[in-house]
Amino acid sequence: MMIFIWTLVAVVAVLAVTFAVARVVGRHSVVDVAWGLGFAVVSVVGAAVGGGSPGRRLLVAALTVVWGVRLAAHIAWRSRGGGEDPRYERLLADAPGSRDAYALRKIYLTQGPVLWFVSLPVQVAQLSRGPLGVMAWIGTAVWLVGFVFESVGDLQLARFRADPAGRGQVMDRGLWRYTRHPNYFGDACVWWGLFLIACDHWTGALTVLSPVLMTFFLVKGTGKPLLEEGMKSTRPGYEEYAARTSGFLPLPPRRR
């Protein structure tokens, strides 16, 4: 269907603009800001060409845009004034020739297909013509839980980092007392919520691998493992914190 072609074009356009910006500013880490914006653009394009019921198209687009823009703004604010992200610095250190050409292959041409694939529930939901059903409202509730966890967790961590008393310490307050990664847990809930909205029609169930892939990246891929590896070597007391705090799902702290 045309929606899948148009959203693919949108992904290519977003990453092409991002690559151009990265070359100008000299930092390929700007692609992290484009990650959330890319989903927002896909949802808007999908809403415009999807042809499904207006209520569902508006709901899915609004939820995706709110999530994507907040995430992009948070990452942009967090990385302001800094240099290249150490992850990309290590990756580009192995470039056999042009760093930009290597970044294009290893970063942009990798994230593009993932972005498009993960957004499939959003695209499929915008094709459904029926009225909003029970699954749509359950999905919206799951999305809301995830959005609250992600945004509140990021806010609590930002305030902790801004406090000189917390410098070099481990954040174990607020939501971070119950899970070591409230933002990642929230992110996963957002995409499972959008998937459930797509499941208002049986075709939405076919996109189940999209939230599965997103959750895998957060828990086993480029999210939690890489972050915790760095925290163990830079934050005294992190291993003790990890021993008493759930790694993903929010749970009461374990007693030792």
mmCIF file of C-alpha atoms in Angstrom:
data_model
loop_
_atom_site.group_PDB
_atom_site.id
_atom_site.type_symbol
_atom_site.label_atom_id
_atom_site.label_comp_id
_atom_site.label_asym_id
_atom_site.label_seq_id
_atom_site.Cartn_x
_atom_site.Cartn_y
_atom_site.Cartn_z
ATOM 1 C CA MET A 1 0.000 0.000 0.000
ATOM 2 C CA MET A 2 1.088 3.575 -0.622
ATOM 3 C CA ILE A 3 1.407 4.417 3.059
ATOM 4 C CA PHE A 4 4.418 2.120 3.411
ATOM 5 C CA ILE A 5 6.147 3.717 0.433
ATOM 6 C CA TRP A 6 5.496 7.261 1.642
ATOM 7 C CA THR A 7 6.672 6.515 5.189
ATOM 8 C CA LEU A 8 9.835 4.908 3.802
ATOM 9 C CA VAL A 9 10.464 8.062 1.760
ATOM 10 C CA ALA A 10 9.916 10.097 4.937
ATOM 11 C CA VAL A 11 12.512 8.046 6.830
ATOM 12 C CA VAL A 12 15.058 8.488 4.034
ATOM 13 C CA ALA A 13 14.403 12.239 3.954
ATOM 14 C CA VAL A 14 14.801 12.634 7.734
ATOM 15 C CA LEU A 15 18.083 10.725 7.790
ATOM 16 C CA ALA A 16 19.409 12.546 4.729
ATOM 17 C CA VAL A 17 18.779 15.903 6.402
ATOM 18 C CA THR A 18 20.292 14.596 9.632
ATOM 19 C CA PHE A 19 23.427 13.391 7.824
ATOM 20 C CA ALA A 20 23.826 16.817 6.215
ATOM 21 C CA VAL A 21 23.445 18.540 9.594
ATOM 22 C CA ALA A 22 25.934 16.114 11.183
ATOM 23 C CA ARG A 23 28.570 16.984 8.601
ATOM 24 C CA VAL A 24 28.064 20.696 9.228
ATOM 25 C CA VAL A 25 28.279 20.487 13.034
ATOM 26 C CA GLY A 26 30.900 17.724 13.027
ATOM 27 C CA ARG A 27 28.911 15.366 15.272
ATOM 28 C CA HIS A 28 27.074 12.269 14.074
ATOM 29 C CA SER A 29 25.450 11.958 17.498
ATOM 30 C CA VAL A 30 22.771 14.353 16.173
ATOM 31 C CA VAL A 31 21.205 11.180 14.757
ATOM 32 C CA ASP A 32 20.014 10.438 18.306
ATOM 33 C CA VAL A 33 17.907 13.607 18.198
ATOM 34 C CA ALA A 34 16.545 12.599 14.795
ATOM 35 C CA TRP A 35 15.455 9.205 16.181
ATOM 36 C CA GLY A 36 12.378 10.568 17.953
ATOM 37 C CA LEU A 37 11.705 13.145 15.248
ATOM 38 C CA GLY A 38 11.800 10.413 12.612
ATOM 39 C CA PHE A 39 8.933 8.567 14.279
ATOM 40 C CA ALA A 40 6.991 11.802 14.566
ATOM 41 C CA VAL A 41 7.417 12.502 10.846
ATOM 42 C CA VAL A 42 6.418 8.936 9.929
ATOM 43 C CA SER A 43 3.243 9.233 12.012
ATOM 44 C CA VAL A 44 2.263 12.550 10.411
ATOM 45 C CA VAL A 45 2.877 11.221 6.893
ATOM 46 C CA GLY A 46 0.949 8.069 7.749
ATOM 47 C CA ALA A 47 -1.963 10.094 9.079
ATOM 48 C CA ALA A 48 -2.026 12.121 5.872
ATOM 49 C CA VAL A 49 -2.066 9.165 3.459
ATOM 50 C CA GLY A 50 -3.362 6.289 5.603
ATOM 51 C CA GLY A 51 -7.023 6.451 4.737
ATOM 52 C CA GLY A 52 -8.212 4.895 8.002
ATOM 53 C CA SER A 53 -10.738 6.366 10.394
ATOM 54 C CA PRO A 54 -9.900 10.007 11.247
ATOM 55 C CA GLY A 55 -10.142 9.385 14.992
ATOM 56 C CA ARG A 56 -7.589 6.576 14.979
ATOM 57 C CA ARG A 57 -5.218 8.399 12.639
ATOM 58 C CA LEU A 58 -5.334 11.493 14.834
ATOM 59 C CA LEU A 59 -4.888 9.494 18.051
ATOM 60 C CA VAL A 60 -1.907 7.478 16.820
ATOM 61 C CA ALA A 61 -0.230 10.483 15.211
ATOM 62 C CA ALA A 62 -0.725 12.641 18.310
ATOM 63 C CA LEU A 63 0.697 10.024 20.685
ATOM 64 C CA THR A 64 3.688 9.356 18.457
ATOM 65 C CA VAL A 65 4.455 13.042 17.893
ATOM 66 C CA VAL A 66 4.218 13.865 21.606
ATOM 67 C CA TRP A 67 6.555 10.995 22.469
ATOM 68 C CA GLY A 68 8.997 11.665 19.615
ATOM 69 C CA VAL A 69 9.269 15.420 20.079
ATOM 70 C CA ARG A 70 9.745 15.109 23.856
ATOM 71 C CA LEU A 71 12.473 12.513 23.387
ATOM 72 C CA ALA A 72 14.242 14.583 20.727
ATOM 73 C CA ALA A 73 14.074 17.730 22.858
ATOM 74 C CA HIS A 74 15.411 15.879 25.896
ATOM 75 C CA ILE A 75 18.360 14.395 23.999
ATOM 76 C CA ALA A 76 19.149 17.737 22.349
ATOM 77 C CA TRP A 77 19.103 19.506 25.727
ATOM 78 C CA ARG A 78 21.182 16.784 27.399
ATOM 79 C CA SER A 79 23.889 16.831 24.710
ATOM 80 C CA ARG A 80 24.057 20.605 24.232
ATOM 81 C CA GLY A 81 27.572 22.009 24.135
ATOM 82 C CA GLY A 82 29.172 18.576 24.046
ATOM 83 C CA GLY A 83 31.311 16.801 21.504
ATOM 84 C CA GLU A 84 30.844 13.545 19.669
ATOM 85 C CA ASP A 85 29.177 10.754 21.622
ATOM 86 C CA PRO A 86 31.816 8.237 22.861
ATOM 87 C CA ARG A 87 29.847 5.376 21.245
ATOM 88 C CA TYR A 88 30.156 6.938 17.813
ATOM 89 C CA GLU A 89 33.728 8.029 18.495
ATOM 90 C CA ARG A 90 34.713 4.408 19.133
ATOM 91 C CA LEU A 91 32.802 3.243 16.068
ATOM 92 C CA LEU A 92 34.297 5.844 13.734
ATOM 93 C CA ALA A 93 37.794 5.162 15.025
ATOM 94 C CA ASP A 94 37.674 1.963 12.949
ATOM 95 C CA ALA A 95 36.748 3.793 9.728
ATOM 96 C CA PRO A 96 38.976 2.453 6.922
ATOM 97 C CA GLY A 97 38.588 5.651 4.892
ATOM 98 C CA SER A 98 36.182 8.582 5.086
ATOM 99 C CA ARG A 99 34.610 8.844 8.542
ATOM 100 C CA ASP A 100 31.473 10.365 7.043
ATOM 101 C CA ALA A 101 31.035 7.556 4.509
ATOM 102 C CA TYR A 102 31.641 4.994 7.259
ATOM 103 C CA ALA A 103 29.094 6.720 9.501
ATOM 104 C CA LEU A 104 26.571 6.706 6.662
ATOM 105 C CA ARG A 105 26.892 2.937 6.301
ATOM 106 C CA LYS A 106 27.201 1.967 9.952
ATOM 107 C CA ILE A 107 24.826 4.460 11.602
ATOM 108 C CA TYR A 108 22.292 5.942 9.210
ATOM 109 C CA LEU A 109 21.743 2.944 6.920
ATOM 110 C CA THR A 110 21.303 0.824 10.055
ATOM 111 C CA GLN A 111 18.939 3.082 11.980
ATOM 112 C CA GLY A 112 16.757 3.874 8.958
ATOM 113 C CA PRO A 113 15.346 0.352 8.427
ATOM 114 C CA VAL A 114 14.965 -0.137 12.187
ATOM 115 C CA LEU A 115 13.028 3.131 12.523
ATOM 116 C CA TRP A 116 10.696 2.187 9.676
ATOM 117 C CA PHE A 117 10.168 -1.354 10.979
ATOM 118 C CA VAL A 118 9.514 -0.315 14.587
ATOM 119 C CA SER A 119 6.950 2.240 13.359
ATOM 120 C CA LEU A 120 4.867 -0.408 11.552
ATOM 121 C CA PRO A 121 2.178 -0.512 14.291
ATOM 122 C CA VAL A 122 1.680 3.226 13.795
ATOM 123 C CA GLN A 123 1.393 2.796 10.035
ATOM 124 C CA VAL A 124 -0.965 -0.183 10.194
ATOM 125 C CA ALA A 125 -3.180 1.521 12.788
ATOM 126 C CA GLN A 126 -3.665 4.425 10.392
ATOM 127 C CA LEU A 127 -5.131 2.060 7.788
ATOM 128 C CA SER A 128 -7.935 0.685 9.972
ATOM 129 C CA ARG A 129 -11.362 2.084 9.058
ATOM 130 C CA GLY A 130 -13.383 0.921 12.037
ATOM 131 C CA PRO A 131 -14.238 3.030 15.085
ATOM 132 C CA LEU A 132 -11.943 3.125 18.101
ATOM 133 C CA GLY A 133 -12.460 0.000 20.154
ATOM 134 C CA VAL A 134 -11.481 -1.408 23.536
ATOM 135 C CA MET A 135 -7.949 -2.302 22.433
ATOM 136 C CA ALA A 136 -7.335 1.295 21.355
ATOM 137 C CA TRP A 137 -8.162 2.620 24.815
ATOM 138 C CA ILE A 138 -6.147 -0.106 26.556
ATOM 139 C CA GLY A 139 -3.233 0.758 24.290
ATOM 140 C CA THR A 140 -3.616 4.451 25.076
ATOM 141 C CA ALA A 141 -3.512 3.660 28.808
ATOM 142 C CA VAL A 142 -0.334 1.574 28.371
ATOM 143 C CA TRP A 143 1.184 4.391 26.292
ATOM 144 C CA LEU A 144 0.360 6.885 29.069
ATOM 145 C CA VAL A 145 2.047 4.717 31.709
ATOM 146 C CA GLY A 146 5.122 4.492 29.527
ATOM 147 C CA PHE A 147 5.200 8.197 28.735
ATOM 148 C CA VAL A 148 4.945 9.115 32.420
ATOM 149 C CA PHE A 149 7.732 6.684 33.370
ATOM 150 C CA GLU A 150 10.025 7.901 30.605
ATOM 151 C CA SER A 151 9.479 11.636 31.038
ATOM 152 C CA VAL A 152 9.422 11.617 34.867
ATOM 153 C CA GLY A 153 12.472 9.349 34.989
ATOM 154 C CA ASP A 154 14.405 11.657 32.659
ATOM 155 C CA LEU A 155 13.367 14.705 34.682
ATOM 156 C CA GLN A 156 14.394 13.143 37.984
ATOM 157 C CA LEU A 157 17.776 12.143 36.560
ATOM 158 C CA ALA A 158 18.361 15.616 35.098
ATOM 159 C CA ARG A 159 17.674 17.236 38.464
ATOM 160 C CA PHE A 160 19.960 14.758 40.208
ATOM 161 C CA ARG A 161 22.802 15.493 37.792
ATOM 162 C CA ALA A 162 22.312 19.232 38.209
ATOM 163 C CA ASP A 163 22.778 18.937 41.985
ATOM 164 C CA PRO A 164 26.486 19.208 42.908
ATOM 165 C CA ALA A 165 25.840 16.946 45.908
ATOM 166 C CA GLY A 166 25.029 14.067 43.575
ATOM 167 C CA ARG A 167 28.189 14.315 41.490
ATOM 168 C CA GLY A 168 29.808 10.904 41.106
ATOM 169 C CA GLN A 169 26.961 9.245 43.007
ATOM 170 C CA VAL A 170 24.340 6.712 41.904
ATOM 171 C CA MET A 171 20.798 7.904 41.237
ATOM 172 C CA ASP A 172 18.567 5.706 43.410
ATOM 173 C CA ARG A 173 15.636 8.012 44.159
ATOM 174 C CA GLY A 174 12.137 8.388 42.785
ATOM 175 C CA LEU A 175 11.371 5.946 40.003
ATOM 176 C CA TRP A 176 15.041 4.961 39.936
ATOM 177 C CA ARG A 177 14.520 3.262 43.298
ATOM 178 C CA TYR A 178 12.265 0.660 41.652
ATOM 179 C CA THR A 179 13.998 0.134 38.306
ATOM 180 C CA ARG A 180 17.477 0.963 37.079
ATOM 181 C CA HIS A 181 15.977 2.143 33.797
ATOM 182 C CA PRO A 182 12.568 3.828 34.179
ATOM 183 C CA ASN A 183 13.119 5.650 30.880
ATOM 184 C CA TYR A 184 13.749 2.401 28.989
ATOM 185 C CA PHE A 185 10.791 0.708 30.656
ATOM 186 C CA GLY A 186 8.647 3.680 29.691
ATOM 187 C CA ASP A 187 9.934 3.590 26.124
ATOM 188 C CA ALA A 188 8.954 -0.068 25.802
ATOM 189 C CA CYS A 189 5.477 0.627 27.217
ATOM 190 C CA VAL A 190 4.954 3.442 24.700
ATOM 191 C CA TRP A 191 5.550 1.086 21.791
ATOM 192 C CA TRP A 192 3.537 -1.776 23.239
ATOM 193 C CA GLY A 193 0.725 0.732 23.741
ATOM 194 C CA LEU A 194 0.862 1.842 20.099
ATOM 195 C CA PHE A 195 0.910 -1.816 19.082
ATOM 196 C CA LEU A 196 -2.250 -2.477 21.111
ATOM 197 C CA ILE A 197 -3.972 0.441 19.380
ATOM 198 C CA ALA A 198 -3.081 -1.166 16.048
ATOM 199 C CA CYS A 199 -4.600 -4.410 17.354
ATOM 200 C CA ASP A 200 -8.036 -2.783 17.234
ATOM 201 C CA HIS A 201 -8.008 -4.568 13.857
ATOM 202 C CA TRP A 202 -6.578 -8.073 13.470
ATOM 203 C CA THR A 203 -3.920 -6.840 11.031
ATOM 204 C CA GLY A 204 -2.277 -4.951 13.884
ATOM 205 C CA ALA A 205 -1.293 -8.252 15.515
ATOM 206 C CA LEU A 206 0.969 -8.920 12.513
ATOM 207 C CA THR A 207 3.241 -6.070 13.645
ATOM 208 C CA VAL A 208 4.091 -7.676 16.993
ATOM 209 C CA LEU A 209 7.765 -8.011 16.049
ATOM 210 C CA SER A 210 8.068 -4.219 16.019
ATOM 211 C CA PRO A 211 7.602 -3.679 19.794
ATOM 212 C CA VAL A 212 9.517 -6.918 20.393
ATOM 213 C CA LEU A 213 12.489 -5.492 18.474
ATOM 214 C CA MET A 214 12.305 -2.159 20.308
ATOM 215 C CA THR A 215 12.184 -3.923 23.678
ATOM 216 C CA PHE A 216 15.105 -6.158 22.685
ATOM 217 C CA PHE A 217 17.246 -3.147 21.781
ATOM 218 C CA LEU A 218 16.419 -1.486 25.095
ATOM 219 C CA VAL A 219 17.008 -4.539 27.296
ATOM 220 C CA LYS A 220 19.615 -6.614 25.475
ATOM 221 C CA GLY A 221 20.995 -4.468 22.659
ATOM 222 C CA THR A 222 22.251 -0.891 22.534
ATOM 223 C CA GLY A 223 20.355 0.347 25.604
ATOM 224 C CA LYS A 224 20.708 -1.206 29.040
ATOM 225 C CA PRO A 225 23.889 -3.329 28.566
ATOM 226 C CA LEU A 226 26.045 -0.533 27.121
ATOM 227 C CA LEU A 227 24.882 1.997 29.696
ATOM 228 C CA GLU A 228 25.427 -0.322 32.660
ATOM 229 C CA GLU A 229 28.877 -1.321 31.438
ATOM 230 C CA GLY A 230 29.947 2.302 31.625
ATOM 231 C CA MET A 231 28.205 2.943 34.954
ATOM 232 C CA LYS A 232 29.998 0.060 36.674
ATOM 233 C CA SER A 233 33.370 1.562 35.820
ATOM 234 C CA THR A 234 32.531 5.190 36.629
ATOM 235 C CA ARG A 235 30.051 5.126 39.523
ATOM 236 C CA PRO A 236 31.188 3.759 42.909
ATOM 237 C CA GLY A 237 28.370 1.792 44.484
ATOM 238 C CA TYR A 238 26.606 1.004 41.212
ATOM 239 C CA GLU A 239 26.993 -2.750 41.598
ATOM 240 C CA GLU A 240 25.405 -2.577 45.060
ATOM 241 C CA TYR A 241 22.584 -0.493 43.586
ATOM 242 C CA ALA A 242 22.141 -3.043 40.783
ATOM 243 C CA ALA A 243 22.000 -5.891 43.298
ATOM 244 C CA ARG A 244 18.985 -4.381 45.077
ATOM 245 C CA THR A 245 17.177 -2.736 42.151
ATOM 246 C CA SER A 246 15.239 -4.364 39.316
ATOM 247 C CA GLY A 247 16.967 -4.138 35.954
ATOM 248 C CA PHE A 248 13.867 -3.246 33.935
ATOM 249 C CA LEU A 249 10.403 -3.884 35.361
ATOM 250 C CA PRO A 250 9.537 -1.592 38.313
ATOM 251 C CA LEU A 251 9.661 -3.709 41.479
ATOM 252 C CA PRO A 252 10.200 -3.039 45.203
ATOM 253 C CA PRO A 253 13.916 -2.921 46.117
ATOM 254 C CA ARG A 254 15.361 -6.264 47.164
ATOM 255 C CA ARG A 255 16.503 -6.651 50.743
ATOM 256 C CA ARG A 256 20.046 -7.783 51.334
#
